[in-house]
GROMACS .gro file of C-alpha atoms in nm:
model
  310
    1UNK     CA    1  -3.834   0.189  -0.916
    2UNK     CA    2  -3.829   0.068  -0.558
    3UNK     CA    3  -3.914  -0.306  -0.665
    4UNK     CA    4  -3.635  -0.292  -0.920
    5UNK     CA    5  -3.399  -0.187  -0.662
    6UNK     CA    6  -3.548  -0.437  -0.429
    7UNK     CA    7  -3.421  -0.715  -0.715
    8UNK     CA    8  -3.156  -0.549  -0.845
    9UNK     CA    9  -2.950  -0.463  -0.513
   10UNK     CA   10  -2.801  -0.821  -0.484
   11UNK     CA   11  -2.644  -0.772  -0.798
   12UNK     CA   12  -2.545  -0.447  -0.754
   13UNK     CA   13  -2.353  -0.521  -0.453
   14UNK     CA   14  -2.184  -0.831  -0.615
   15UNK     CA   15  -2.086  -0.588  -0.901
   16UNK     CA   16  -1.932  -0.314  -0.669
   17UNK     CA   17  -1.770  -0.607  -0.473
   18UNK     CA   18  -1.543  -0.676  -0.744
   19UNK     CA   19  -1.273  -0.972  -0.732
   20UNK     CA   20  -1.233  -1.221  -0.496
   21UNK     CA   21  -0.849  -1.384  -0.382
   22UNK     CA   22  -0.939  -1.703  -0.400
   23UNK     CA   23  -0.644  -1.840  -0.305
   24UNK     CA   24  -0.589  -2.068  -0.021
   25UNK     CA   25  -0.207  -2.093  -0.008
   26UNK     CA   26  -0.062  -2.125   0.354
   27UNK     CA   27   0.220  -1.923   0.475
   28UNK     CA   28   0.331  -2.131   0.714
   29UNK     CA   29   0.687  -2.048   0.887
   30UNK     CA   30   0.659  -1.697   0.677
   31UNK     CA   31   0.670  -1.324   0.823
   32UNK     CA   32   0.438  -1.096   0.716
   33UNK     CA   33   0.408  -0.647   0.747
   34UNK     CA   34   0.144  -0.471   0.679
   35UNK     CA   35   0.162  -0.100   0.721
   36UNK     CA   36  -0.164   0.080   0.866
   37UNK     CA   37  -0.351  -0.227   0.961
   38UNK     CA   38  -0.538  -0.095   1.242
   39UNK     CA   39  -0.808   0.019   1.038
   40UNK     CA   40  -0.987  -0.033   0.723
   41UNK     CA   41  -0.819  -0.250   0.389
   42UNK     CA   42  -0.492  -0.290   0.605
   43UNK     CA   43  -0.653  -0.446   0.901
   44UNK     CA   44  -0.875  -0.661   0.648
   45UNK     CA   45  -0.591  -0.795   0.465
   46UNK     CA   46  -0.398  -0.889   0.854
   47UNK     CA   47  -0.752  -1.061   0.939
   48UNK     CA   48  -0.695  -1.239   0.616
   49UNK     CA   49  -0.313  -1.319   0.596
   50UNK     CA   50  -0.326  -1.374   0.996
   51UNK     CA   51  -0.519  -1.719   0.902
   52UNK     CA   52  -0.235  -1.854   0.705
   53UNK     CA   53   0.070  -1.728   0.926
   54UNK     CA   54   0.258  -1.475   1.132
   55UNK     CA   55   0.162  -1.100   1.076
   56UNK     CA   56   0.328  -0.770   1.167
   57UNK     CA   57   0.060  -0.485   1.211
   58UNK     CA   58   0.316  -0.164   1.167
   59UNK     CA   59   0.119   0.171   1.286
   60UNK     CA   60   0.166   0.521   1.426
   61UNK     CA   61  -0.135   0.489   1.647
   62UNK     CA   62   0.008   0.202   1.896
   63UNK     CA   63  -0.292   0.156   2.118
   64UNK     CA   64  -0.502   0.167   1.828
   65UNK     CA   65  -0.273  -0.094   1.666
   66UNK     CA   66  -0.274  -0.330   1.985
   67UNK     CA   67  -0.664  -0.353   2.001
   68UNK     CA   68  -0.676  -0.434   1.657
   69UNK     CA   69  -0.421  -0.708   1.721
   70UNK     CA   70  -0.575  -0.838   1.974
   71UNK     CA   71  -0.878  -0.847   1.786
   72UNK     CA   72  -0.737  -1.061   1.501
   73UNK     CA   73  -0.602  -1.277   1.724
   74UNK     CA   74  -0.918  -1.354   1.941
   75UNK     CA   75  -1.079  -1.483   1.567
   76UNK     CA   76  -0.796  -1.662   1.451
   77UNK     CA   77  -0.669  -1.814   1.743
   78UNK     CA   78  -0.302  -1.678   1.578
   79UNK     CA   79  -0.099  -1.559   1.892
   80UNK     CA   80   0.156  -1.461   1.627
   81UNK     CA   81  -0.012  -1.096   1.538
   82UNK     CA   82   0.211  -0.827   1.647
   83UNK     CA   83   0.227  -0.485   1.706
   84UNK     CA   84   0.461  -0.248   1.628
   85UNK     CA   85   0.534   0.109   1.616
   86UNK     CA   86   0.559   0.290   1.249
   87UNK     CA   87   0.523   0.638   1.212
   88UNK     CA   88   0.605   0.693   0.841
   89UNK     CA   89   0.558   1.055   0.847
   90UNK     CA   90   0.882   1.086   1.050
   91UNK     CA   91   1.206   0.898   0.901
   92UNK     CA   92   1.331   0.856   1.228
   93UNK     CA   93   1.053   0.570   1.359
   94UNK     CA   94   1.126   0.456   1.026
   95UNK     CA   95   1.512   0.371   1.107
   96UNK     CA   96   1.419   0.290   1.446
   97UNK     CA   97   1.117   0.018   1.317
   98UNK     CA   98   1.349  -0.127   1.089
   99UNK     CA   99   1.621  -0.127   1.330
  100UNK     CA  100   1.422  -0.332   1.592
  101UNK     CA  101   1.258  -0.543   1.308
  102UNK     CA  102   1.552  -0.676   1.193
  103UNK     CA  103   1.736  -0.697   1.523
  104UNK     CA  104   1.422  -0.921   1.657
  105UNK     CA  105   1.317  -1.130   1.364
  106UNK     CA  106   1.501  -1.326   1.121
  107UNK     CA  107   1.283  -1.365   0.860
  108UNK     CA  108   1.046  -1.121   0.593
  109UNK     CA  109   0.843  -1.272   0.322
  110UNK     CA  110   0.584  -0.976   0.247
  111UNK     CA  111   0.576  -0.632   0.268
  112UNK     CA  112   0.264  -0.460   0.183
  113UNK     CA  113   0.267  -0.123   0.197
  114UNK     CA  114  -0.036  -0.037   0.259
  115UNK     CA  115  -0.081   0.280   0.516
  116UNK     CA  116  -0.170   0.605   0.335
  117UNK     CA  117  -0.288   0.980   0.438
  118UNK     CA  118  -0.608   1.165   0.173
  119UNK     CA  119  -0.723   1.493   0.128
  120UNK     CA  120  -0.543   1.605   0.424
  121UNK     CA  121  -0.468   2.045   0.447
  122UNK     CA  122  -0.133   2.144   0.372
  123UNK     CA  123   0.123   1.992   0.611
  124UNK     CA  124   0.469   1.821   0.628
  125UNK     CA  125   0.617   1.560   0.787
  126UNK     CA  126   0.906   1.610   1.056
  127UNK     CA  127   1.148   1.542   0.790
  128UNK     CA  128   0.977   1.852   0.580
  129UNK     CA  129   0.811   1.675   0.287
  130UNK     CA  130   0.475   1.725   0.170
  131UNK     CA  131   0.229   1.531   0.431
  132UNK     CA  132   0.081   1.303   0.147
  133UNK     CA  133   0.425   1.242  -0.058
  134UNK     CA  134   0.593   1.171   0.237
  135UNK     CA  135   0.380   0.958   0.406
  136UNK     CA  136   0.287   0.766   0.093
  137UNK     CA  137   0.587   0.744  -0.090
  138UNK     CA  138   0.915   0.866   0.058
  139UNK     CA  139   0.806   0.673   0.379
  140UNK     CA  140   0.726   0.378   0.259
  141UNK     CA  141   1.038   0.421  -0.001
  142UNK     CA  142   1.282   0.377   0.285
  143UNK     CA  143   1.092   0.162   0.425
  144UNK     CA  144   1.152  -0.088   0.157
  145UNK     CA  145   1.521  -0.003   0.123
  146UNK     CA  146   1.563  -0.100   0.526
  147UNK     CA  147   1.377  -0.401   0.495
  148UNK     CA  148   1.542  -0.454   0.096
  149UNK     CA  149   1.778  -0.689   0.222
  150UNK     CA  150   1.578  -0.955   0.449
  151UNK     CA  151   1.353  -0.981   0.185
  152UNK     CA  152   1.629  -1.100  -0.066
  153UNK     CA  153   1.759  -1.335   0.214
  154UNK     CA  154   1.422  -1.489   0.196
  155UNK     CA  155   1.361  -1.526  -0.130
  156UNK     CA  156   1.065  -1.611  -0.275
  157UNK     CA  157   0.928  -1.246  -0.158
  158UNK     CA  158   0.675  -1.036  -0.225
  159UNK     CA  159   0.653  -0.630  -0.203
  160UNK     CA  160   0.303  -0.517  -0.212
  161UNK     CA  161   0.185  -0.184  -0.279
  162UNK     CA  162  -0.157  -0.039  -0.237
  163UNK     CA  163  -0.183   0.253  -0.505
  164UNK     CA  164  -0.530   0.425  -0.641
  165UNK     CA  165  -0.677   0.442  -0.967
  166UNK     CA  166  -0.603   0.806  -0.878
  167UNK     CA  167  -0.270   0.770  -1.035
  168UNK     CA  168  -0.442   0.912  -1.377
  169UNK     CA  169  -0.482   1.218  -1.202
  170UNK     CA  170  -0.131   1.238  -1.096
  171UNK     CA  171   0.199   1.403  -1.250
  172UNK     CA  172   0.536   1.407  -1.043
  173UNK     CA  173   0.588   1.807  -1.027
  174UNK     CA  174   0.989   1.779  -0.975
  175UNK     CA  175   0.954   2.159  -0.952
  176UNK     CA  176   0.732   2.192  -0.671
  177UNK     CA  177   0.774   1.853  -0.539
  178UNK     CA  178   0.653   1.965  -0.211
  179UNK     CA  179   0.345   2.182  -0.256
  180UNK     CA  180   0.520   2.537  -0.126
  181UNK     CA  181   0.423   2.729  -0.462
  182UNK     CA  182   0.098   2.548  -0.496
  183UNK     CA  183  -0.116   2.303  -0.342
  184UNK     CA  184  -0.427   2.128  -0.378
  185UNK     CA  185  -0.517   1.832  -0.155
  186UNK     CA  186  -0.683   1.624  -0.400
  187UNK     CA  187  -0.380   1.656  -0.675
  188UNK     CA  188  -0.155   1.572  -0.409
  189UNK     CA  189  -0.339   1.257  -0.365
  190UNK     CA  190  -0.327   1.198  -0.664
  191UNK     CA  191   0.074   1.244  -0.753
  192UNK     CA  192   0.154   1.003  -0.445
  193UNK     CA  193  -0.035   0.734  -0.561
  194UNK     CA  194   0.090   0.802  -0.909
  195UNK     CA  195   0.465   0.794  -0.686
  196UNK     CA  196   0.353   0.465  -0.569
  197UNK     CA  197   0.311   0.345  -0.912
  198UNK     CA  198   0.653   0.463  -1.059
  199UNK     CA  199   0.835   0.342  -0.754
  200UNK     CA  200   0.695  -0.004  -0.820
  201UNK     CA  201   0.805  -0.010  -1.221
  202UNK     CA  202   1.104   0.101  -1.120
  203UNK     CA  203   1.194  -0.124  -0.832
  204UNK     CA  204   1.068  -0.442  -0.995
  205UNK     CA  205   1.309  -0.359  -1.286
  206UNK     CA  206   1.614  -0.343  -1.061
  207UNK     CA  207   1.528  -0.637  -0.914
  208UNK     CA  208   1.499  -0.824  -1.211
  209UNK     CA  209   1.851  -0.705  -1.299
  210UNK     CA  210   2.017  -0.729  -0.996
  211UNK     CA  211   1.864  -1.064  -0.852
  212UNK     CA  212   1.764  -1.192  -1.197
  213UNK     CA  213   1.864  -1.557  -1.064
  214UNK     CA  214   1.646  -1.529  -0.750
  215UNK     CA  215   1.319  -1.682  -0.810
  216UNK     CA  216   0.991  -1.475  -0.694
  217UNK     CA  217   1.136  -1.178  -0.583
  218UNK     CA  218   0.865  -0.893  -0.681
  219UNK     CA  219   0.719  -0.637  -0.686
  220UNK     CA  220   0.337  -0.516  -0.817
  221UNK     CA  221   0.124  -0.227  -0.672
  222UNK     CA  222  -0.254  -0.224  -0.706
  223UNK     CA  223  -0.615  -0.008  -0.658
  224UNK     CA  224  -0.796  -0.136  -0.407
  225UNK     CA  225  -1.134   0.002  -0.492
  226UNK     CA  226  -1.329   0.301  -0.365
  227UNK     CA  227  -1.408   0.169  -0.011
  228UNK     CA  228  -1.604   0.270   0.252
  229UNK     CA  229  -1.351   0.390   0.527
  230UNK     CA  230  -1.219   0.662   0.737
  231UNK     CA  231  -0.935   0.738   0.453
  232UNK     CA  232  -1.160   1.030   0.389
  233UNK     CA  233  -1.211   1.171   0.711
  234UNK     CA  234  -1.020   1.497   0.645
  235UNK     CA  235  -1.248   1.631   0.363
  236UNK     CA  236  -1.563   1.680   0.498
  237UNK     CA  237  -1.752   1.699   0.166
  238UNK     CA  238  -1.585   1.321   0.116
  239UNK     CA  239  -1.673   1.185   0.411
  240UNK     CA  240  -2.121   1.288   0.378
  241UNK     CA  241  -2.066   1.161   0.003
  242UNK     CA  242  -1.909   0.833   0.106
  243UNK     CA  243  -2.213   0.765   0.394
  244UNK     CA  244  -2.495   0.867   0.135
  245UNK     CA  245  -2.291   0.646  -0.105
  246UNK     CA  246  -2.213   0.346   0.080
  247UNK     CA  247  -2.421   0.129  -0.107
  248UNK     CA  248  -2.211   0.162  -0.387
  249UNK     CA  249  -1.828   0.122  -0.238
  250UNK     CA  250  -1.725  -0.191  -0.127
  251UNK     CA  251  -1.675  -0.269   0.195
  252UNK     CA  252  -1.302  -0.288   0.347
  253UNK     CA  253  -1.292  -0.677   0.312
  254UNK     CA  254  -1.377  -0.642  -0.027
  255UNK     CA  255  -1.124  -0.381  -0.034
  256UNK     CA  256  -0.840  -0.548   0.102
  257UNK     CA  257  -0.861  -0.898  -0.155
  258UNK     CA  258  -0.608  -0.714  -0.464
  259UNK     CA  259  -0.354  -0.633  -0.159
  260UNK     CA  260  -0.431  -0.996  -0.054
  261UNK     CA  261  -0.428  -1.148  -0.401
  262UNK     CA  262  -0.081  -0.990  -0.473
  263UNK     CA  263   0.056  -1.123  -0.163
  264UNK     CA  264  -0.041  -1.480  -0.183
  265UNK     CA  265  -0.176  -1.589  -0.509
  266UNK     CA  266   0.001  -1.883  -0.677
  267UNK     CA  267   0.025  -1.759  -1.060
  268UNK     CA  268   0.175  -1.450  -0.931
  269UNK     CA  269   0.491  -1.573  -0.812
  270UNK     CA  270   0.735  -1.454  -1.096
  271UNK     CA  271   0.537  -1.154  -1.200
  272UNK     CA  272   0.648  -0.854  -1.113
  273UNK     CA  273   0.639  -0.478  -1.207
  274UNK     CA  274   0.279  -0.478  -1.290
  275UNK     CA  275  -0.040  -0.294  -1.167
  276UNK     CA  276  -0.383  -0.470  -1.085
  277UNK     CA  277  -0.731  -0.403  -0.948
  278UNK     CA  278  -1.026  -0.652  -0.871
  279UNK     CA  279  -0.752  -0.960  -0.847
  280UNK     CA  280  -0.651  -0.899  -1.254
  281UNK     CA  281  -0.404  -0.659  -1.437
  282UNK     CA  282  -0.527  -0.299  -1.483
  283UNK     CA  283  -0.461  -0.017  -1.688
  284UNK     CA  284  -0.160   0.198  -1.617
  285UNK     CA  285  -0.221   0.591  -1.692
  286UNK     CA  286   0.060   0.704  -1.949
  287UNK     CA  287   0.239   0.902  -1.715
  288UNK     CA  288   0.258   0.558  -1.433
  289UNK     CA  289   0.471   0.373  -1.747
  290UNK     CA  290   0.701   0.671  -1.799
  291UNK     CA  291   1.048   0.481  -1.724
  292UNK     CA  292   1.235   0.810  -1.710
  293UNK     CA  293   1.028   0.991  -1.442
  294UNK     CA  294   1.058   0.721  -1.305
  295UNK     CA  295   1.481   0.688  -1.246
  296UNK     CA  296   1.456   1.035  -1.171
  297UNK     CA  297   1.210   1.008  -0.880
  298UNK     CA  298   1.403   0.674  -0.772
  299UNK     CA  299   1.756   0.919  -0.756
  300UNK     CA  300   1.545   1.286  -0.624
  301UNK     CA  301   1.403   1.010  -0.366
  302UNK     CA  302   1.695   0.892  -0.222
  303UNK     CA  303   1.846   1.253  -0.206
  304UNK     CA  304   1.544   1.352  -0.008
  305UNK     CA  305   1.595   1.053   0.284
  306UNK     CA  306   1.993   1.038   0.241
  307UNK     CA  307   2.027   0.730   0.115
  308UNK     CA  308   2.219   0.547  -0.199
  309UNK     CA  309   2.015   0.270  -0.347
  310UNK     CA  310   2.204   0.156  -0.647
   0.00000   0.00000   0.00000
């Protein structure tokens, strides 16, 4: 058994690897933000997309955020990898990121929304919602809607946004949207990510009818892969499983390539609305495709942060 291992690990690891972006487009001249790219996928796919132009690292954890800026730039020689301050479990750095974004910069190509929360106890953000809703939907939700409009001004864009295959275990509990009758960590995982994919359907089919004439303008979300990373660190069972098991997760640079493929890759340029994993379409659970949960999240969503989003 040892000697097979001994041959077979190679192709083992290529295996759990998964897809590659093999892309080399440039993005010169273009603005990129990626959400929690201090650490893990996120600051894999800035290391990536910082070697083909400018790259916004948005994170709650500024020091953390600077070193891994500075970082990225030492290896690409990009001076043009910023920092900023993003606290999406509070709608108010939200408005205030935005704010400053669009005050300082005049042009937005890609979003990815990639920063998430896992497994973490019951909590809520400052706003009140559920820790892992709000931080992985609702705050990235107004997110987009702030940033909705440079996008469109910029046309050919791209909104990116990092989901789990966990969606199949997810439903959108409109009842108990916030976990105060019941609440399990690992559902509540699972119904943000399965958020992230309705969000995605839904958005991508306004755009299409509202900017039908603008070229590129999409949106796709995607799994990334179980990866070794720190997304685990609040379950404690998680985190000795994912060390004992770290042969078999990719690492965060094989992680990061579907959030970099969606970003960049040529033949994705007018598709939109769809849901991939390993750099090729996946399989959306039943309840991701359901068009009428998802309006209704898109209009309880926008109650929840105050907003109108026609």
């Amino acid at each position: 058994v040892p000697v097979f291992l001994f041959v077979a690990a190679p192709y083992i690891r290529r295996y759990v690897a998964g897809g590659r972006c093999k892309s080399t487009a440039r993005l010169e001249g273009k603005v990129v933000i990626i959400t929690g790219a201090n650490t893990g996928i996120g600051k894999e796919t800035a290391r990536d997309l910082a070697r083909r132009g400018k790259v916004i690292i948005a994170c709650r954890d500024t020091a953390k955020a600077e070193a891994a800026a500075n970082e990225i730039r030492a290896e690409t020689g990009n001076q043009e990898v910023i920092a900023k301050k993003l606290d999406l479990a509070d709608t108010k750095s939200i408005r205030e990121f935005a704010e400053r974004f669009l005050a300082e910069e005049k042009e937005l190509h890609i979003l990815i929304n990639n920063a998430g929360v896992m497994l973490c106890p019951y909590s809520k953000t400052a706003d009140g919602f559920e820790m892992q809703l709000g931080v992985n939907h609702l705050g990235h939700f107004l997110l987009t809607f702030l940033l909705l409009e440079r996008l469109k001004q910029c046309a050919p864009a791209r909104i990116v946004n990092v989901s789990s295959l966990a969606h199949h275990g997810g439903r959108i509990r409109f009842h108990d949207l916030h976990g105060e009758k019941s609440y399990n960590r690992g559902l509540a995982y699972c119904h943000s990510k399965l958020a992230n994919v309705l969000f995605t359907r839904e958005l991508a089919r306004r755009l299409q009818g509202k900017f039908q004439r603008q070229e590129g303008f999409t949106a796709n979300a995607l799994h990334p892969g179980s990866v070794y990373s720190d997304l685990v660190r609040h379950s404690f069972v998680m985190t000795w499983m994912w060390k004992i098991f770290s042969f078999f997760l990719k690492t965060p640079c094989e992680g990061a390539q579907t959030s970099i493929y969606c970003a960049v890759a040529e033949e994705l340029e007018s598709v939109t609305g769809q849901y991939f994993s390993d750099c090729q379409p996946a399989y959306i659970s039943p309840r991701g495709r359901d068009d009428e949960t998802a309006k209704k999240l898109w209009s309880v969503s926008c109650e929840l942060l105050g907003i109108q989003w026609d």
